[in-house]
Every structure is written in structure tokens, then in C-alpha cells.
Amino acid sequence: MRVLTHLCCGPCGIMALRRLLAAGHEVTGFFFNPNIHPLAEYLRRREGAAAVCRRLRAPLLAADALPRWEQDWEEEGRAALAAYPQPPEIAPCASPRTTRPPPSGSLPPAVDPRFWLRLMAGREAERCPLCQGIRLAVTVRIALKRGFEAFSSSLLYSRHQDHEGIRRTAESLAASSGLRFIYEDWRLFWQEGVDLSRAWGIYRQQYCGCLYSEYDRYARDGGKAWGG
Ligand code: SF4
């Protein structure tokens, strides 16, 4: 089966891709993660995902390299918002520069944090299901456009995220799209993935992706990152 597999980073992609390939699927990786900030971190993780795909001889589609019209993911973002209460009204910014859409010819929309931050503003408490849902929904959209039969996501490898919530969202996207969702609990192969990522020299991140998660990660550390 031709499976488009959403990749959140290199280390999480290793066991996802290996298990799908071992099951006989024809697998393409799809790096779509507008939640990874700042841009330098995004590029490190993108290179990690690319390195894993090269090792496993799986092609990689990077969302930021798709044509611009395929990178327009705000529609999925807005649809996902329907499930959440409206945030309190946010006063418009006085500076017109920050409310204008990014100029054409700038960096690709897939890496422009303004889209992501605008969707999350006022909904920070529910940001994770929204963030995961958008990434899965865009994976399904690209899979349909490009003739894949099935989809999956390396998010299912994470021990830190809401595994059952991710599974439910993917199942509901499969039901509405007609694509097959390939599920396996890749957390069972956690240590094997960690060992391979170290052996292969794949970049291993220190926080989930967004600036909120970076703050939380170092706050949990008791401020050691500050030398405190
Ligand atoms: S913590 Fe991770 S899953 Fe949650 S919103 Fe941030 S990047 Fe997305």
C-alpha cells in the first residue's frame, strides 16, 4: 500500500518508517510541522527527518518545498478550530505590519510562524490536539491530492503526547476521507528508536516544538538553562 507518513522529526520517524517498510508498504515521508520554532530548530529537525529517509531509502516530501498552493493549510486550521470554544476577543494590533499577510516571495508559508501563532492565540490550553489535528489533516489532504492509499504519523511513536487522542483524530480523518489509516503503537519500540537515532547521529531535540513547549521544558528544569 502507498502510505504517506507524516514525520514530526528524525528520531520519531525511525521506527515508524522501519515498521511500515517491514510490513511491505511503499512509504513516503511527509515533513509538515508549522509548530516547530524557531526557524533554525525547524531546519535541524527537517534535516534529521531527511537523514532518516535517506538511510531507509524512503522518499521525503517536505511541506516547505511543495508548491505554494499546496502549502496553504489555514483552511484545515480553521476547520479544526470548530471543535474548540472561541477565545476571548484579542484586540487588533496597532501596527498594520503585523496583521498583513506575509509578502509573496518571502519564506514558504509552511515555515511562517504567524499562521500557527494566530490559530493558537487564546487557545494555548488546547493547543496540542489542535496542533496534532492540523498536521494530520494536512497529511490527509496531500495524500489525497497525490494519490496515496493510506496515511500514518510518527506522532504515534511519542511517549510524551496524547497517543489515544492522536489515534482517534487520525481514525476520524480516515473515515471522512476514505483513506486508510495505518496504526501501530510504535511506543513499544521506543528504546530501539533512541539507540538507532544515536548510532546514526540524528539530531535529537530538547522540546516538543512550539515556543510554549520550549518554555515548559526549561521551566521544569528549575531554570538550569539559565544557569540558575
Ligand atoms: S507542545 Fe508540541 S504538540 Fe503541543 S502545541 Fe506545542 S508543538 Fe504542538
Tab-separated table of C-alpha atoms and ligand atoms in Angstrom:
chain	number	residue	atom	x	y	z
A	1	MET	CA	0.000	0.000	0.000
A	2	ARG	CA	1.251	3.533	-0.793
A	3	VAL	CA	1.461	5.267	2.577
A	4	LEU	CA	2.151	8.954	3.180
A	5	THR	CA	3.702	9.078	6.634
A	6	HIS	CA	3.737	12.347	8.490
A	7	LEU	CA	7.163	12.834	10.138
A	8	CYS	CA	7.484	15.210	13.090
A	9	CYS	CA	11.286	14.780	13.287
A	10	GLY	CA	14.036	12.258	12.550
A	11	PRO	CA	14.180	10.274	15.803
A	12	CYS	CA	10.400	9.689	15.940
A	13	GLY	CA	10.376	8.727	12.272
A	14	ILE	CA	12.890	5.886	12.550
A	15	MET	CA	10.695	3.154	13.974
A	16	ALA	CA	7.583	4.431	12.189
A	17	LEU	CA	9.276	4.108	8.798
A	18	ARG	CA	11.076	0.886	9.622
A	19	ARG	CA	7.898	-0.830	10.787
A	20	LEU	CA	5.891	0.350	7.784
A	21	LEU	CA	8.623	-0.743	5.376
A	22	ALA	CA	8.966	-4.098	7.129
A	23	ALA	CA	5.215	-4.606	6.674
A	24	GLY	CA	5.737	-4.260	2.916
A	25	HIS	CA	4.308	-0.781	2.405
A	26	GLU	CA	5.614	1.702	-0.132
A	27	VAL	CA	6.374	4.596	2.198
A	28	THR	CA	6.915	8.308	1.609
A	29	GLY	CA	7.769	10.624	4.495
A	30	PHE	CA	5.950	13.953	4.821
A	31	PHE	CA	7.562	16.680	6.928
A	32	PHE	CA	4.843	19.174	7.805
A	33	ASN	CA	5.344	20.885	11.161
A	34	PRO	CA	4.433	24.577	11.340
A	35	ASN	CA	4.597	24.176	15.137
A	36	ILE	CA	8.417	23.990	15.245
A	37	HIS	CA	10.038	27.247	16.285
A	38	PRO	CA	12.311	28.997	15.751
A	39	LEU	CA	13.217	28.507	12.103
A	40	ALA	CA	16.735	27.208	12.878
A	41	GLU	CA	15.206	24.450	15.010
A	42	TYR	CA	12.735	23.651	12.238
A	43	LEU	CA	15.626	23.237	9.784
A	44	ARG	CA	17.556	20.960	12.161
A	45	ARG	CA	14.576	18.658	12.568
A	46	ARG	CA	13.820	18.746	8.852
A	47	GLU	CA	17.385	17.650	8.147
A	48	GLY	CA	17.006	14.910	10.796
A	49	ALA	CA	13.891	13.602	9.040
A	50	ALA	CA	15.651	13.799	5.669
A	51	ALA	CA	18.677	11.895	7.022
A	52	VAL	CA	16.421	9.106	8.313
A	53	CYS	CA	14.619	8.899	4.956
A	54	ARG	CA	17.960	8.711	3.143
A	55	ARG	CA	19.119	5.891	5.420
A	56	LEU	CA	15.921	3.935	4.877
A	57	ARG	CA	15.701	4.813	1.175
A	58	ALA	CA	12.261	6.343	1.553
A	59	PRO	CA	11.385	9.478	-0.419
A	60	LEU	CA	10.596	12.606	1.588
A	61	LEU	CA	8.119	15.353	0.789
A	62	ALA	CA	8.927	18.473	2.774
A	63	ALA	CA	5.907	20.764	3.050
A	64	ASP	CA	8.065	23.864	2.666
A	65	ALA	CA	9.256	22.580	-0.717
A	66	LEU	CA	5.751	21.964	-2.089
A	67	PRO	CA	4.171	24.468	-4.462
A	68	ARG	CA	2.770	27.430	-2.539
A	69	TRP	CA	-0.865	26.498	-3.220
A	70	GLU	CA	-0.303	23.119	-1.546
A	71	GLN	CA	1.194	24.814	1.479
A	72	ASP	CA	-1.954	26.722	2.294
A	73	TRP	CA	-3.047	24.908	5.448
A	74	GLU	CA	-5.073	27.627	7.159
A	75	GLU	CA	-8.302	26.042	5.924
A	76	GLU	CA	-7.573	22.868	7.920
A	77	GLY	CA	-6.596	25.008	10.875
A	78	ARG	CA	-9.865	26.894	10.805
A	79	ALA	CA	-11.893	23.690	10.389
A	80	ALA	CA	-10.114	22.170	13.402
A	81	LEU	CA	-10.972	25.245	15.462
A	82	ALA	CA	-14.693	24.494	15.143
A	83	ALA	CA	-14.282	21.888	17.898
A	84	TYR	CA	-12.933	24.444	20.394
A	85	PRO	CA	-14.559	27.283	22.290
A	86	GLN	CA	-13.873	30.706	20.899
A	87	PRO	CA	-11.036	32.501	22.677
A	88	PRO	CA	-11.597	35.866	24.252
A	89	GLU	CA	-11.541	38.713	21.774
A	90	ILE	CA	-7.991	39.793	21.035
A	91	ALA	CA	-7.567	43.485	20.352
A	92	PRO	CA	-6.183	44.160	16.879
A	93	CYS	CA	-2.561	45.148	16.825
A	94	ALA	CA	-1.924	48.805	16.262
A	95	SER	CA	0.823	48.099	13.766
A	96	PRO	CA	-0.574	47.168	10.339
A	97	ARG	CA	2.684	45.377	9.546
A	98	THR	CA	1.894	42.525	11.934
A	99	THR	CA	-1.630	41.937	10.584
A	100	ARG	CA	-0.698	41.901	6.939
A	101	PRO	CA	-0.259	38.511	5.255
A	102	PRO	CA	3.362	37.650	4.534
A	103	PRO	CA	4.611	39.237	1.324
A	104	SER	CA	4.824	36.943	-1.662
A	105	GLY	CA	8.350	35.844	-2.386
A	106	SER	CA	9.101	35.582	1.352
A	107	LEU	CA	9.895	32.301	3.103
A	108	PRO	CA	7.438	29.466	2.371
A	109	PRO	CA	4.063	29.610	4.204
A	110	ALA	CA	4.813	26.237	5.811
A	111	VAL	CA	7.502	27.866	7.975
A	112	ASP	CA	5.818	31.201	8.683
A	113	PRO	CA	5.055	31.181	12.427
A	114	ARG	CA	2.426	33.905	12.060
A	115	PHE	CA	-0.169	31.438	10.731
A	116	TRP	CA	0.390	28.992	13.570
A	117	LEU	CA	0.536	31.601	16.324
A	118	ARG	CA	-2.642	33.288	15.117
A	119	LEU	CA	-4.528	29.997	15.269
A	120	MET	CA	-3.249	29.240	18.789
A	121	ALA	CA	-3.688	32.694	20.306
A	122	GLY	CA	-6.136	32.450	23.196
A	123	ARG	CA	-6.293	28.652	22.896
A	124	GLU	CA	-2.946	27.780	24.426
A	125	ALA	CA	-4.541	25.297	26.837
A	126	GLU	CA	-5.932	23.240	23.938
A	127	ARG	CA	-3.038	23.775	21.621
A	128	CYS	CA	-1.761	20.183	21.438
A	129	PRO	CA	-4.848	18.451	19.974
A	130	LEU	CA	-5.252	21.372	17.605
A	131	CYS	CA	-1.591	21.246	16.555
A	132	GLN	CA	-1.690	17.463	16.067
A	133	GLY	CA	-5.046	17.624	14.261
A	134	ILE	CA	-3.833	20.238	11.761
A	135	ARG	CA	-0.729	18.210	10.941
A	136	LEU	CA	-2.778	15.049	10.410
A	137	ALA	CA	-5.447	16.870	8.384
A	138	VAL	CA	-2.864	18.371	6.039
A	139	THR	CA	-1.199	14.962	5.673
A	140	VAL	CA	-4.555	13.548	4.571
A	141	ARG	CA	-5.112	16.415	2.137
A	142	ILE	CA	-1.697	15.944	0.493
A	143	ALA	CA	-2.149	12.140	0.464
A	144	LEU	CA	-5.457	12.507	-1.386
A	145	LYS	CA	-4.066	15.032	-3.875
A	146	ARG	CA	-1.057	12.872	-4.623
A	147	GLY	CA	-2.829	9.540	-4.965
A	148	PHE	CA	-1.717	7.779	-1.782
A	149	GLU	CA	-3.927	4.985	-0.449
A	150	ALA	CA	-3.139	5.370	3.224
A	151	PHE	CA	-1.511	7.636	5.819
A	152	SER	CA	0.118	7.438	9.212
A	153	SER	CA	2.226	9.596	11.529
A	154	SER	CA	5.392	9.364	13.585
A	155	LEU	CA	3.414	11.121	16.353
A	156	LEU	CA	2.375	7.570	17.309
A	157	TYR	CA	5.944	6.914	18.467
A	158	SER	CA	5.920	9.662	21.080
A	159	ARG	CA	5.620	8.722	24.748
A	160	HIS	CA	5.018	12.379	25.636
A	161	GLN	CA	1.910	13.068	23.578
A	162	ASP	CA	-1.728	12.010	23.842
A	163	HIS	CA	-1.438	8.757	21.892
A	164	GLU	CA	-5.128	7.827	22.090
A	165	GLY	CA	-6.199	11.349	21.106
A	166	ILE	CA	-3.898	11.246	18.059
A	167	ARG	CA	-5.250	7.830	17.134
A	168	ARG	CA	-8.884	8.992	17.424
A	169	THR	CA	-8.216	12.093	15.287
A	170	ALA	CA	-6.500	10.019	12.602
A	171	GLU	CA	-9.318	7.461	12.609
A	172	SER	CA	-11.913	10.148	12.146
A	173	LEU	CA	-9.904	11.710	9.277
A	174	ALA	CA	-9.672	8.262	7.685
A	175	ALA	CA	-13.442	7.787	7.937
A	176	SER	CA	-14.171	11.156	6.341
A	177	SER	CA	-11.503	10.937	3.613
A	178	GLY	CA	-11.763	7.298	2.536
A	179	LEU	CA	-8.017	6.846	3.070
A	180	ARG	CA	-6.774	4.007	5.230
A	181	PHE	CA	-5.048	4.953	8.486
A	182	ILE	CA	-2.199	2.568	9.296
A	183	TYR	CA	-1.962	2.230	13.060
A	184	GLU	CA	0.623	0.588	15.247
A	185	ASP	CA	1.757	1.512	18.741
A	186	TRP	CA	5.348	2.466	17.949
A	187	ARG	CA	5.993	3.416	21.577
A	188	LEU	CA	6.709	-0.291	22.050
A	189	PHE	CA	9.895	0.245	20.023
A	190	TRP	CA	10.974	3.358	21.912
A	191	GLN	CA	14.435	2.247	23.001
A	192	GLU	CA	15.289	0.763	19.621
A	193	GLY	CA	14.440	4.121	18.023
A	194	VAL	CA	16.537	6.041	20.566
A	195	ASP	CA	19.528	3.724	20.068
A	196	LEU	CA	19.339	3.960	16.273
A	197	SER	CA	18.981	7.738	16.292
A	198	ARG	CA	22.152	7.975	18.424
A	199	ALA	CA	24.045	5.468	16.299
A	200	TRP	CA	23.055	7.303	13.116
A	201	GLY	CA	23.870	10.746	14.576
A	202	ILE	CA	20.330	12.088	14.031
A	203	TYR	CA	19.563	15.420	15.705
A	204	ARG	CA	17.576	14.858	18.933
A	205	GLN	CA	15.519	17.811	20.076
A	206	GLN	CA	15.102	19.042	23.637
A	207	TYR	CA	11.476	20.195	23.424
A	208	CYS	CA	8.304	19.277	21.580
A	209	GLY	CA	8.356	22.094	19.030
A	210	CYS	CA	6.499	25.307	19.847
A	211	LEU	CA	7.813	28.139	21.979
A	212	TYR	CA	5.362	27.222	24.745
A	213	SER	CA	6.847	23.739	24.918
A	214	GLU	CA	10.376	25.110	24.953
A	215	TYR	CA	9.461	27.351	27.887
A	216	ASP	CA	7.759	24.473	29.755
A	217	ARG	CA	10.689	22.161	29.196
A	218	TYR	CA	13.240	24.538	30.681
A	219	ALA	CA	10.859	25.705	33.409
A	220	ARG	CA	10.597	22.054	34.527
A	221	ASP	CA	14.363	22.032	34.652
A	222	GLY	CA	14.188	24.527	37.508
A	223	GLY	CA	15.796	27.178	35.293
A	224	LYS	CA	19.074	25.315	34.826
A	225	ALA	CA	19.152	26.524	31.230
A	226	TRP	CA	19.653	29.986	32.736
A	227	GLY	CA	22.491	28.778	34.875
A	228	GLY	CA	20.140	29.015	37.892
B	1	SF4	S1	3.625	21.212	22.818
B	1	SF4	FE1	4.063	20.084	20.899
B	1	SF4	S2	2.077	19.183	20.293
B	1	SF4	FE2	1.680	20.793	21.788
B	1	SF4	S3	1.281	22.627	20.569
B	1	SF4	FE3	3.461	22.665	21.102
B	1	SF4	S4	4.476	21.665	19.388
B	1	SF4	FE4	2.296	21.157	19.213
